[in-house]
PDB file of C-alpha atoms in Angstrom:
ATOM      1  CA  MET A   1      -0.168   0.648  -0.658  1.00  0.00           C
ATOM      2  CA  ILE A   2       1.360   3.641  -0.843  1.00  0.00           C
ATOM      3  CA  GLY A   3       0.551   6.102   1.501  1.00  0.00           C
ATOM      4  CA  LEU A   4       0.066   9.796   0.822  1.00  0.00           C
ATOM      5  CA  ALA A   5      -1.137  11.977   3.242  1.00  0.00           C
ATOM      6  CA  GLY A   6      -4.487  13.615   1.913  1.00  0.00           C
ATOM      7  CA  CYS A   7      -4.848  10.746   0.062  1.00  0.00           C
ATOM      8  CA  GLY A   8      -6.927   7.764   0.866  1.00  0.00           C
ATOM      9  CA  GLY A   9      -3.963   5.398   0.034  1.00  0.00           C
ATOM     10  CA  GLY A  10      -4.232   2.585  -1.850  1.00  0.00           C
ATOM     11  CA  ASP A  11      -2.363   0.976  -5.083  1.00  0.00           C
ATOM     12  CA  SER A  12      -0.923   2.568  -7.244  1.00  0.00           C
ATOM     13  CA  GLY A  13      -3.357   2.903 -10.393  1.00  0.00           C
ATOM     14  CA  GLY A  14      -4.743   5.011 -11.302  1.00  0.00           C
ATOM     15  CA  THR A  15      -1.824   7.407  -9.864  1.00  0.00           C
ATOM     16  CA  ASP A  16       0.692   9.353 -11.281  1.00  0.00           C
ATOM     17  CA  THR A  17       3.964   8.292 -12.013  1.00  0.00           C
ATOM     18  CA  LEU A  18       7.574   9.874 -13.874  1.00  0.00           C
ATOM     19  CA  PRO A  19      10.024   8.016 -16.438  1.00  0.00           C
ATOM     20  CA  GLY A  20      12.890   6.316 -14.553  1.00  0.00           C
ATOM     21  CA  ASP A  21      14.895   7.327 -17.347  1.00  0.00           C
ATOM     22  CA  ASP A  22      13.925  11.395 -16.026  1.00  0.00           C
ATOM     23  CA  TYR A  23      15.924  10.206 -12.732  1.00  0.00           C
ATOM     24  CA  PRO A  24      19.000   7.908 -14.042  1.00  0.00           C
ATOM     25  CA  ASP A  25      20.508   7.567 -11.320  1.00  0.00           C
ATOM     26  CA  ILE A  26      18.206   6.265  -9.226  1.00  0.00           C
ATOM     27  CA  ASP A  27      16.787   3.991 -12.518  1.00  0.00           C
ATOM     28  CA  GLU A  28      21.549   2.748 -12.580  1.00  0.00           C
ATOM     29  CA  TRP A  29      20.612   2.262  -8.598  1.00  0.00           C
ATOM     30  CA  LEU A  30      16.850  -0.045  -8.932  1.00  0.00           C
ATOM     31  CA  THR A  31      18.199  -1.826 -12.027  1.00  0.00           C
ATOM     32  CA  GLU A  32      21.768  -2.276 -10.863  1.00  0.00           C
ATOM     33  CA  SER A  33      22.082  -6.083 -10.253  1.00  0.00           C
ATOM     34  CA  ASP A  34      26.393  -5.735  -9.073  1.00  0.00           C
ATOM     35  CA  ILE A  35      25.849  -3.965  -6.023  1.00  0.00           C
ATOM     36  CA  GLY A  36      23.029  -5.458  -4.355  1.00  0.00           C
ATOM     37  CA  GLY A  37      20.266  -7.057  -6.687  1.00  0.00           C
ATOM     38  CA  SER A  38      18.100  -6.022  -9.197  1.00  0.00           C
ATOM     39  CA  ALA A  39      14.962  -4.526  -7.273  1.00  0.00           C
ATOM     40  CA  GLY A  40      12.607  -6.604  -8.233  1.00  0.00           C
ATOM     41  CA  ASN A  41       9.232  -4.451  -8.514  1.00  0.00           C
ATOM     42  CA  TYR A  42      10.526  -2.161 -10.167  1.00  0.00           C
ATOM     43  CA  ASP A  43       9.285  -0.789 -13.525  1.00  0.00           C
ATOM     44  CA  GLY A  44      10.491   1.617 -14.410  1.00  0.00           C
ATOM     45  CA  GLU A  45       8.457   4.097 -13.209  1.00  0.00           C
ATOM     46  CA  LEU A  46       8.832   6.407 -10.091  1.00  0.00           C
ATOM     47  CA  LEU A  47       5.744   7.905  -8.056  1.00  0.00           C
ATOM     48  CA  ASP A  48       5.390  11.396  -8.617  1.00  0.00           C
ATOM     49  CA  ALA A  49       3.840  12.664  -5.329  1.00  0.00           C
ATOM     50  CA  ARG A  50       5.838  16.057  -5.346  1.00  0.00           C
ATOM     51  CA  GLU A  51       2.499  17.269  -4.336  1.00  0.00           C
ATOM     52  CA  GLN A  52       2.423  15.162  -0.776  1.00  0.00           C
ATOM     53  CA  ASP A  53       3.644  17.040   2.775  1.00  0.00           C
ATOM     54  CA  THR A  54       3.802  12.845   3.553  1.00  0.00           C
ATOM     55  CA  VAL A  55       4.873   9.791   1.824  1.00  0.00           C
ATOM     56  CA  THR A  56       4.858   5.901   3.361  1.00  0.00           C
ATOM     57  CA  VAL A  57       6.824   3.471   1.999  1.00  0.00           C
ATOM     58  CA  ASP A  58       6.154   0.288   3.399  1.00  0.00           C
ATOM     59  CA  VAL A  59       9.020  -1.661   4.046  1.00  0.00           C
ATOM     60  CA  GLY A  60       8.675  -5.599   3.213  1.00  0.00           C
ATOM     61  CA  ALA A  61       6.299  -5.246   0.175  1.00  0.00           C
ATOM     62  CA  GLU A  62       6.118  -8.334  -1.906  1.00  0.00           C
ATOM     63  CA  GLY A  63       8.996  -8.271  -4.449  1.00  0.00           C
ATOM     64  CA  ASN A  64      12.445 -10.054  -4.623  1.00  0.00           C
ATOM     65  CA  GLY A  65      11.051 -13.765  -4.620  1.00  0.00           C
ATOM     66  CA  GLY A  66       9.240 -12.762  -0.483  1.00  0.00           C
ATOM     67  CA  ASN A  67       8.363  -9.896   1.151  1.00  0.00           C
ATOM     68  CA  PHE A  68      11.588  -7.865   0.411  1.00  0.00           C
ATOM     69  CA  ALA A  69      10.795  -4.453  -0.997  1.00  0.00           C
ATOM     70  CA  PHE A  70      10.448  -1.695  -0.515  1.00  0.00           C
ATOM     71  CA  GLU A  71       7.047  -0.266  -2.270  1.00  0.00           C
ATOM     72  CA  PRO A  72       7.085   2.262  -4.027  1.00  0.00           C
ATOM     73  CA  PRO A  73      10.609   1.429  -4.849  1.00  0.00           C
ATOM     74  CA  GLY A  74      11.035   4.990  -6.402  1.00  0.00           C
ATOM     75  CA  VAL A  75       9.970   8.396  -5.451  1.00  0.00           C
ATOM     76  CA  VAL A  76       9.919  11.820  -6.484  1.00  0.00           C
ATOM     77  CA  VAL A  77       9.696  14.529  -3.921  1.00  0.00           C
ATOM     78  CA  SER A  78       9.573  17.834  -3.312  1.00  0.00           C
ATOM     79  CA  THR A  79      12.092  19.916  -0.706  1.00  0.00           C
ATOM     80  CA  GLY A  80      11.267  19.019   2.618  1.00  0.00           C
ATOM     81  CA  THR A  81       8.500  16.004   2.381  1.00  0.00           C
ATOM     82  CA  GLU A  82       8.856  14.086   5.523  1.00  0.00           C
ATOM     83  CA  VAL A  83       8.464  10.156   4.086  1.00  0.00           C
ATOM     84  CA  ARG A  84       7.864   7.826   6.055  1.00  0.00           C
ATOM     85  CA  TRP A  85       9.010   4.006   6.056  1.00  0.00           C
ATOM     86  CA  SER A  86       6.323   1.506   7.799  1.00  0.00           C
ATOM     87  CA  TRP A  87       7.486  -1.772   8.391  1.00  0.00           C
ATOM     88  CA  THR A  88       4.402  -4.165   7.049  1.00  0.00           C
ATOM     89  CA  GLY A  89       5.139  -7.028   9.385  1.00  0.00           C
ATOM     90  CA  GLU A  90       6.555  -9.498   6.095  1.00  0.00           C
ATOM     91  CA  GLY A  91       9.911 -10.675   5.552  1.00  0.00           C
ATOM     92  CA  ASN A  92      11.891  -8.686   8.603  1.00  0.00           C
ATOM     93  CA  PRO A  93      13.912  -7.873   9.966  1.00  0.00           C
ATOM     94  CA  HIS A  94      14.626  -4.929   7.728  1.00  0.00           C
ATOM     95  CA  ASN A  95      15.617  -1.721   8.623  1.00  0.00           C
ATOM     96  CA  VAL A  96      16.310   1.489   5.525  1.00  0.00           C
ATOM     97  CA  GLU A  97      20.098   2.857   5.099  1.00  0.00           C
ATOM     98  CA  ALA A  98      21.045   5.293   2.818  1.00  0.00           C
ATOM     99  CA  LEU A  99      25.167   5.116   2.833  1.00  0.00           C
ATOM    100  CA  PRO A 100      26.075   6.774  -0.269  1.00  0.00           C
ATOM    101  CA  GLU A 101      29.529   4.780  -0.189  1.00  0.00           C
ATOM    102  CA  GLU A 102      27.036   2.145  -0.883  1.00  0.00           C
ATOM    103  CA  GLN A 103      25.417   3.275  -3.368  1.00  0.00           C
ATOM    104  CA  LEU A 104      27.740   4.535  -6.314  1.00  0.00           C
ATOM    105  CA  ASP A 105      28.824   7.180  -4.909  1.00  0.00           C
ATOM    106  CA  LYS A 106      25.408   9.292  -6.173  1.00  0.00           C
ATOM    107  CA  SER A 107      23.221   9.417  -3.267  1.00  0.00           C
ATOM    108  CA  ASP A 108      23.200  12.654  -1.720  1.00  0.00           C
ATOM    109  CA  TYR A 109      21.833  11.468   1.767  1.00  0.00           C
ATOM    110  CA  GLU A 110      23.076   9.478   4.531  1.00  0.00           C
ATOM    111  CA  PHE A 111      21.144   8.296   6.416  1.00  0.00           C
ATOM    112  CA  SER A 112      19.997   4.582   9.136  1.00  0.00           C
ATOM    113  CA  SER A 113      16.737   3.611  10.458  1.00  0.00           C
ATOM    114  CA  GLY A 114      19.689   1.621  12.920  1.00  0.00           C
ATOM    115  CA  GLU A 115      19.569  -2.417  13.339  1.00  0.00           C
ATOM    116  CA  ALA A 116      17.328  -4.772  11.291  1.00  0.00           C
ATOM    117  CA  GLU A 117      13.579  -5.079  13.271  1.00  0.00           C
ATOM    118  CA  GLY A 118      11.020  -7.235  12.720  1.00  0.00           C
ATOM    119  CA  GLY A 119       7.613  -6.285  13.209  1.00  0.00           C
ATOM    120  CA  SER A 120       4.727  -4.290  11.616  1.00  0.00           C
ATOM    121  CA  GLY A 121       4.984  -1.395  14.380  1.00  0.00           C
ATOM    122  CA  VAL A 122       8.282  -0.182  13.322  1.00  0.00           C
ATOM    123  CA  LYS A 123       8.147   2.854  11.496  1.00  0.00           C
ATOM    124  CA  PHE A 124      10.796   5.305  10.171  1.00  0.00           C
ATOM    125  CA  THR A 125      11.034   9.183   9.361  1.00  0.00           C
ATOM    126  CA  TYR A 126      12.720  11.567   7.292  1.00  0.00           C
ATOM    127  CA  THR A 127      12.626  14.705   5.789  1.00  0.00           C
ATOM    128  CA  MET A 128      14.118  15.692   2.475  1.00  0.00           C
ATOM    129  CA  ASP A 129      14.933  18.785   3.204  1.00  0.00           C
ATOM    130  CA  GLU A 130      17.466  19.833  -0.102  1.00  0.00           C
ATOM    131  CA  ALA A 131      16.958  18.502  -3.851  1.00  0.00           C
ATOM    132  CA  GLY A 132      19.134  15.890  -4.637  1.00  0.00           C
ATOM    133  CA  ILE A 133      18.188  12.222  -4.259  1.00  0.00           C
ATOM    134  CA  ALA A 134      18.431   8.993  -1.841  1.00  0.00           C
ATOM    135  CA  LEU A 135      19.647   6.113  -2.554  1.00  0.00           C
ATOM    136  CA  TYR A 136      18.970   3.568   0.237  1.00  0.00           C
ATOM    137  CA  HIS A 137      18.378  -0.610   1.028  1.00  0.00           C
ATOM    138  CA  CYS A 138      17.171  -2.735   3.757  1.00  0.00           C
ATOM    139  CA  GLU A 139      21.176  -4.202   4.393  1.00  0.00           C
ATOM    140  CA  PRO A 140      19.938  -7.900   5.418  1.00  0.00           C
ATOM    141  CA  HIS A 141      17.883  -7.633   2.086  1.00  0.00           C
ATOM    142  CA  PHE A 142      20.428  -6.032  -0.233  1.00  0.00           C
ATOM    143  CA  ALA A 143      21.068  -8.986  -1.885  1.00  0.00           C
ATOM    144  CA  ASP A 144      17.823  -9.285  -2.543  1.00  0.00           C
ATOM    145  CA  GLY A 145      17.733  -6.185  -4.530  1.00  0.00           C
ATOM    146  CA  MET A 146      15.420  -4.919  -1.433  1.00  0.00           C
ATOM    147  CA  LYS A 147      16.467  -0.977  -2.838  1.00  0.00           C
ATOM    148  CA  GLY A 148      14.722   2.092  -2.849  1.00  0.00           C
ATOM    149  CA  GLY A 149      15.185   5.786  -4.428  1.00  0.00           C
ATOM    150  CA  VAL A 150      14.304   8.852  -3.517  1.00  0.00           C
ATOM    151  CA  ALA A 151      14.094  12.135  -6.062  1.00  0.00           C
ATOM    152  CA  VAL A 152      13.493  15.469  -4.391  1.00  0.00           C
ATOM    153  CA  GLU A 153      13.057  18.897  -6.297  1.00  0.00           C
TER     154      GLU A 153
END
């Protein structure tokens, strides 16, 4: 489920998307298989959430041979948007890590939710306060392709 502030949530059907080709660093990160696996649930489109104050990314969504995906895998937001990663309780344990040296050295953001945790009540939030990109992954499921990206405009 994709949760957007001011929207009812639900799947991304009918939700605006942008071509991944417009964001080549995120597109490369999500399709790269030499550094972690490729994100199997990435279809070449990024969710357009530039008009939202808050975006929720599900952690442990279906993908990559189990519940080893972020949903949506890629999103475009405006500066000042709060991104909330919310654990589904599936495929545990998970974490969220943006570590540029592990992500093609192209991530403008560095953050971590800490050690991998399980459960459905776990949440991690980060406010995207500057234009750039955040490439991130789940450490325990990195090789499976549990990767995500946020473009901040």
